[in-house]
Amino acid sequence: MPFKLNATHSLTSDMVSESVLAIGDNAARQKLARRMSWAHWLTVVHPKAYVHDSVRLGPGTVVFAGVVVQPDAQIGAHCIINTGTTVDHGCVIGDFCHLAPGCNIGGSVTLAEGVLMGIGSVAIPSVSVGAWTAVGAAAAVASDLPARVLAVGAPARVLRKLEP
Ligand SMILES: CC(C)(COP(=O)(O)OP(=O)(O)OC[C@H]1O[C@@H](n2cnc3c(N)ncnc32)[C@H](O)[C@@H]1OP(=O)(O)O)[C@@H](O)C(=O)NCCC(=O)NCCS
């Protein structure tokens, strides 16, 4: 049965053991995952997603309906691969990333830890996005982006730096 957390709760292993974290904010998900060090993290794939047999999915990662993940992609821990997103061959997706609905990630793209790819955004093959960077809705990442920036547009340009 789902366990609903409020501000007064202190989670313990008596309340919940096999878990995934359904929190879209990457930093919040990381914070809670660290607090729940006793948890057994599930990896959940919707039956109507296609994930090639060679793909590695980390613990706590959730793959939504309509997703396609192509051969030899690696997806880290506690990622959200949201509805209808595609991740092409050989991508490396770090821990705590969120690929919002309808993203298209080209082959051999690298997303470091904590990257948000906004709804409907794309990344052309072989680009890299630095840790904890957020890419805006409908953006097109056409060249490498540094860590901890907000980037928008097509091609994606840095709008501002993000605080740690
Ligand atoms: C990029 C984003 C995070 C910026 O949010 P923000 O920091 O609140 O920025 P603002 O709304 O103040 O916008 C700042 C400027 O960027 C522009 N902008 C914002 N989002 C943009 C986008 N996706 N593409 C192009 N321009 C964008 C705004 O028009 C504004 O321009 P202006 O200064 O000329 O008026 C947000 O707009 C966005 O795209 N979020 C995607 C969220 C998402 O997909 N979440 C996953 C849900 S499952």
Tab-separated table of C-alpha atoms and ligand atoms in Angstrom:
chain	number	residue	atom	x	y	z
A	1	MET	CA	0.000	0.000	0.000
A	2	PRO	CA	1.423	3.475	-0.833
A	3	PHE	CA	2.777	5.320	2.190
A	4	LYS	CA	2.062	9.058	2.254
A	5	LEU	CA	4.727	11.139	3.945
A	6	ASN	CA	4.011	14.433	5.664
A	7	ALA	CA	6.324	16.870	7.418
A	8	THR	CA	5.869	15.234	10.831
A	9	HIS	CA	6.751	11.718	9.739
A	10	SER	CA	10.092	10.124	10.329
A	11	LEU	CA	10.308	7.171	7.978
A	12	THR	CA	11.686	3.922	9.310
A	13	SER	CA	12.083	0.439	7.910
A	14	ASP	CA	9.040	-0.647	9.982
A	15	MET	CA	6.807	1.495	7.770
A	16	VAL	CA	8.124	0.724	4.318
A	17	SER	CA	10.879	-1.410	2.819
A	18	GLU	CA	10.585	-2.061	-0.924
A	19	SER	CA	10.264	1.381	-2.404
A	20	VAL	CA	10.627	3.855	-5.215
A	21	LEU	CA	10.574	7.608	-4.685
A	22	ALA	CA	7.802	9.330	-6.658
A	23	ILE	CA	9.200	12.860	-6.378
A	24	GLY	CA	9.929	14.724	-9.603
A	25	ASP	CA	12.435	17.158	-8.088
A	26	ASN	CA	15.859	15.563	-8.514
A	27	ALA	CA	17.550	17.169	-5.502
A	28	ALA	CA	14.630	16.321	-3.208
A	29	ARG	CA	14.689	12.737	-4.425
A	30	GLN	CA	18.417	12.492	-3.706
A	31	LYS	CA	17.971	13.934	-0.206
A	32	LEU	CA	15.245	11.462	0.678
A	33	ALA	CA	17.134	8.513	-0.838
A	34	ARG	CA	20.087	9.351	1.413
A	35	ARG	CA	17.816	9.514	4.480
A	36	MET	CA	16.297	6.125	3.614
A	37	SER	CA	19.578	4.226	3.544
A	38	TRP	CA	17.821	1.127	4.934
A	39	ALA	CA	15.366	0.924	2.011
A	40	HIS	CA	15.354	-1.772	-0.627
A	41	TRP	CA	15.002	0.151	-3.882
A	42	LEU	CA	12.911	-1.363	-6.625
A	43	THR	CA	13.425	-0.780	-10.337
A	44	VAL	CA	10.033	-0.382	-11.994
A	45	VAL	CA	9.338	-0.623	-15.734
A	46	HIS	CA	5.831	-0.083	-17.101
A	47	PRO	CA	4.663	-3.124	-19.101
A	48	LYS	CA	4.131	-0.878	-22.104
A	49	ALA	CA	7.692	0.450	-22.119
A	50	TYR	CA	10.371	-1.154	-24.309
A	51	VAL	CA	13.774	-1.538	-22.675
A	52	HIS	CA	16.371	-3.538	-24.620
A	53	ASP	CA	17.797	-6.536	-22.742
A	54	SER	CA	21.303	-5.021	-22.761
A	55	VAL	CA	20.210	-1.890	-20.893
A	56	ARG	CA	21.286	-1.424	-17.264
A	57	LEU	CA	18.813	0.301	-14.960
A	58	GLY	CA	19.849	1.398	-11.484
A	59	PRO	CA	17.928	0.787	-8.260
A	60	GLY	CA	15.007	3.114	-7.587
A	61	THR	CA	14.636	4.012	-11.265
A	62	VAL	CA	11.160	4.173	-12.781
A	63	VAL	CA	10.413	3.811	-16.498
A	64	PHE	CA	6.977	5.055	-17.570
A	65	ALA	CA	4.570	3.931	-20.290
A	66	GLY	CA	5.607	4.426	-23.886
A	67	VAL	CA	9.319	4.797	-23.157
A	68	VAL	CA	11.873	3.234	-25.515
A	69	VAL	CA	15.427	2.579	-24.302
A	70	GLN	CA	17.758	1.273	-26.968
A	71	PRO	CA	20.726	-1.156	-26.746
A	72	ASP	CA	23.640	-0.555	-24.397
A	73	ALA	CA	22.174	2.488	-22.693
A	74	GLN	CA	23.005	2.796	-18.989
A	75	ILE	CA	20.585	4.509	-16.644
A	76	GLY	CA	21.648	5.217	-13.081
A	77	ALA	CA	19.847	5.007	-9.754
A	78	HIS	CA	16.655	6.886	-8.813
A	79	CYS	CA	16.014	8.202	-12.324
A	80	ILE	CA	12.596	9.024	-13.738
A	81	ILE	CA	12.224	8.207	-17.427
A	82	ASN	CA	8.862	9.789	-18.005
A	83	THR	CA	6.013	9.020	-20.407
A	84	GLY	CA	6.903	8.517	-24.052
A	85	THR	CA	10.582	9.442	-23.772
A	86	THR	CA	13.194	7.768	-25.969
A	87	VAL	CA	16.796	7.099	-24.931
A	88	ASP	CA	18.921	5.910	-27.804
A	89	HIS	CA	21.810	3.431	-28.033
A	90	GLY	CA	24.824	3.866	-25.789
A	91	CYS	CA	23.549	6.763	-23.679
A	92	VAL	CA	24.871	7.131	-20.135
A	93	ILE	CA	22.324	8.687	-17.789
A	94	GLY	CA	23.583	9.501	-14.284
A	95	ASP	CA	21.840	8.961	-10.965
A	96	PHE	CA	18.863	11.181	-10.027
A	97	CYS	CA	18.114	12.377	-13.561
A	98	HIS	CA	14.568	13.171	-14.657
A	99	LEU	CA	13.708	12.914	-18.328
A	100	ALA	CA	10.285	14.556	-18.480
A	101	PRO	CA	7.535	13.342	-20.837
A	102	GLY	CA	8.316	13.265	-24.529
A	103	CYS	CA	12.092	13.751	-24.498
A	104	ASN	CA	14.206	12.337	-27.317
A	105	ILE	CA	17.795	11.611	-26.346
A	106	GLY	CA	20.092	10.774	-29.265
A	107	GLY	CA	22.682	8.013	-29.301
A	108	SER	CA	25.730	8.168	-27.011
A	109	VAL	CA	24.513	11.200	-25.073
A	110	THR	CA	25.885	11.608	-21.537
A	111	LEU	CA	23.757	13.182	-18.819
A	112	ALA	CA	25.613	13.603	-15.533
A	113	GLU	CA	23.977	13.226	-12.114
A	114	GLY	CA	20.787	15.141	-11.390
A	115	VAL	CA	20.034	16.482	-14.882
A	116	LEU	CA	16.469	17.557	-15.679
A	117	MET	CA	15.504	17.321	-19.332
A	118	GLY	CA	12.285	19.371	-19.543
A	119	ILE	CA	9.151	18.165	-21.242
A	120	GLY	CA	9.574	17.666	-24.974
A	121	SER	CA	13.282	18.499	-25.003
A	122	VAL	CA	15.802	16.775	-27.257
A	123	ALA	CA	19.548	16.147	-27.254
A	124	ILE	CA	21.435	15.424	-30.454
A	125	PRO	CA	23.775	12.396	-30.514
A	126	SER	CA	26.980	12.462	-28.454
A	127	VAL	CA	26.421	15.690	-26.497
A	128	SER	CA	27.059	15.890	-22.741
A	129	VAL	CA	25.100	17.732	-20.074
A	130	GLY	CA	26.826	18.580	-16.779
A	131	ALA	CA	25.607	17.609	-13.325
A	132	TRP	CA	22.427	19.206	-11.932
A	133	THR	CA	21.802	21.227	-15.090
A	134	ALA	CA	18.173	21.825	-16.069
A	135	VAL	CA	17.139	21.944	-19.713
A	136	GLY	CA	13.884	23.812	-20.371
A	137	ALA	CA	10.774	22.475	-22.031
A	138	ALA	CA	11.110	21.973	-25.802
A	139	ALA	CA	14.819	22.846	-25.803
A	140	ALA	CA	17.274	21.276	-28.244
A	141	VAL	CA	20.683	20.477	-26.771
A	142	ALA	CA	22.971	20.725	-29.779
A	143	SER	CA	26.313	21.166	-27.989
A	144	ASP	CA	27.701	20.304	-24.553
A	145	LEU	CA	26.258	22.122	-21.532
A	146	PRO	CA	28.202	22.762	-18.304
A	147	ALA	CA	27.140	21.719	-14.797
A	148	ARG	CA	24.499	23.606	-12.781
A	149	VAL	CA	23.001	25.866	-15.400
A	150	LEU	CA	19.494	26.428	-16.703
A	151	ALA	CA	19.440	26.236	-20.498
A	152	VAL	CA	16.517	26.929	-22.822
A	153	GLY	CA	15.747	27.226	-26.508
A	154	ALA	CA	16.767	25.584	-29.761
A	155	PRO	CA	19.697	25.405	-29.811
A	156	ALA	CA	19.804	25.417	-26.011
A	157	ARG	CA	21.606	28.431	-24.527
A	158	VAL	CA	22.484	29.068	-20.897
A	159	LEU	CA	19.873	31.341	-19.283
A	160	ARG	CA	21.493	31.461	-15.862
A	161	LYS	CA	23.607	29.543	-13.351
A	162	LEU	CA	21.863	27.415	-10.747
A	163	GLU	CA	22.848	27.514	-7.076
A	164	PRO	CA	24.101	24.254	-5.527
B	1	LIG	C1	13.154	26.533	-18.111
B	1	LIG	C2	12.240	26.692	-16.905
B	1	LIG	C3	12.660	25.726	-15.782
B	1	LIG	C4	12.407	28.152	-16.484
B	1	LIG	O1	11.624	28.427	-15.388
B	1	LIG	P1	11.895	29.812	-14.608
B	1	LIG	O2	13.224	29.792	-13.967
B	1	LIG	O3	10.713	30.009	-13.728
B	1	LIG	O4	11.992	30.904	-15.740
B	1	LIG	P2	10.943	32.003	-16.161
B	1	LIG	O5	9.580	31.405	-16.349
B	1	LIG	O6	11.097	33.133	-15.192
B	1	LIG	O7	11.478	32.437	-17.575
B	1	LIG	C5	12.680	33.156	-17.750
B	1	LIG	C6	12.800	33.485	-19.224
B	1	LIG	O8	13.053	32.281	-19.951
B	1	LIG	C7	12.008	32.055	-20.916
B	1	LIG	N1	11.717	30.614	-20.895
B	1	LIG	C8	11.279	29.907	-19.855
B	1	LIG	N2	11.145	28.622	-20.193
B	1	LIG	C9	11.510	28.536	-21.479
B	1	LIG	C10	11.581	27.456	-22.376
B	1	LIG	N3	11.288	26.225	-21.999
B	1	LIG	N4	12.005	27.730	-23.634
B	1	LIG	C11	12.332	28.997	-24.008
B	1	LIG	N5	12.292	30.043	-23.181
B	1	LIG	C12	11.877	29.818	-21.932
B	1	LIG	C13	10.844	32.894	-20.444
B	1	LIG	O9	10.004	33.235	-21.505
B	1	LIG	C14	11.543	34.068	-19.841
B	1	LIG	O10	11.971	34.930	-20.874
B	1	LIG	P3	11.964	36.532	-20.699
B	1	LIG	O11	12.944	36.806	-19.575
B	1	LIG	O12	12.440	37.032	-22.021
B	1	LIG	O13	10.574	36.894	-20.357
B	1	LIG	C15	10.762	26.377	-17.258
B	1	LIG	O14	10.192	27.384	-18.039
B	1	LIG	C16	10.629	25.053	-17.983
B	1	LIG	O15	10.796	24.952	-19.195
B	1	LIG	N6	10.337	24.017	-17.211
B	1	LIG	C17	10.196	22.668	-17.698
B	1	LIG	C18	9.677	21.870	-16.547
B	1	LIG	C19	9.438	20.426	-16.890
B	1	LIG	O16	9.426	19.998	-18.013
B	1	LIG	N7	9.255	19.680	-15.816
B	1	LIG	C20	8.983	18.283	-15.891
B	1	LIG	C21	7.525	18.013	-15.613
B	1	LIG	S1	7.124	16.329	-15.595
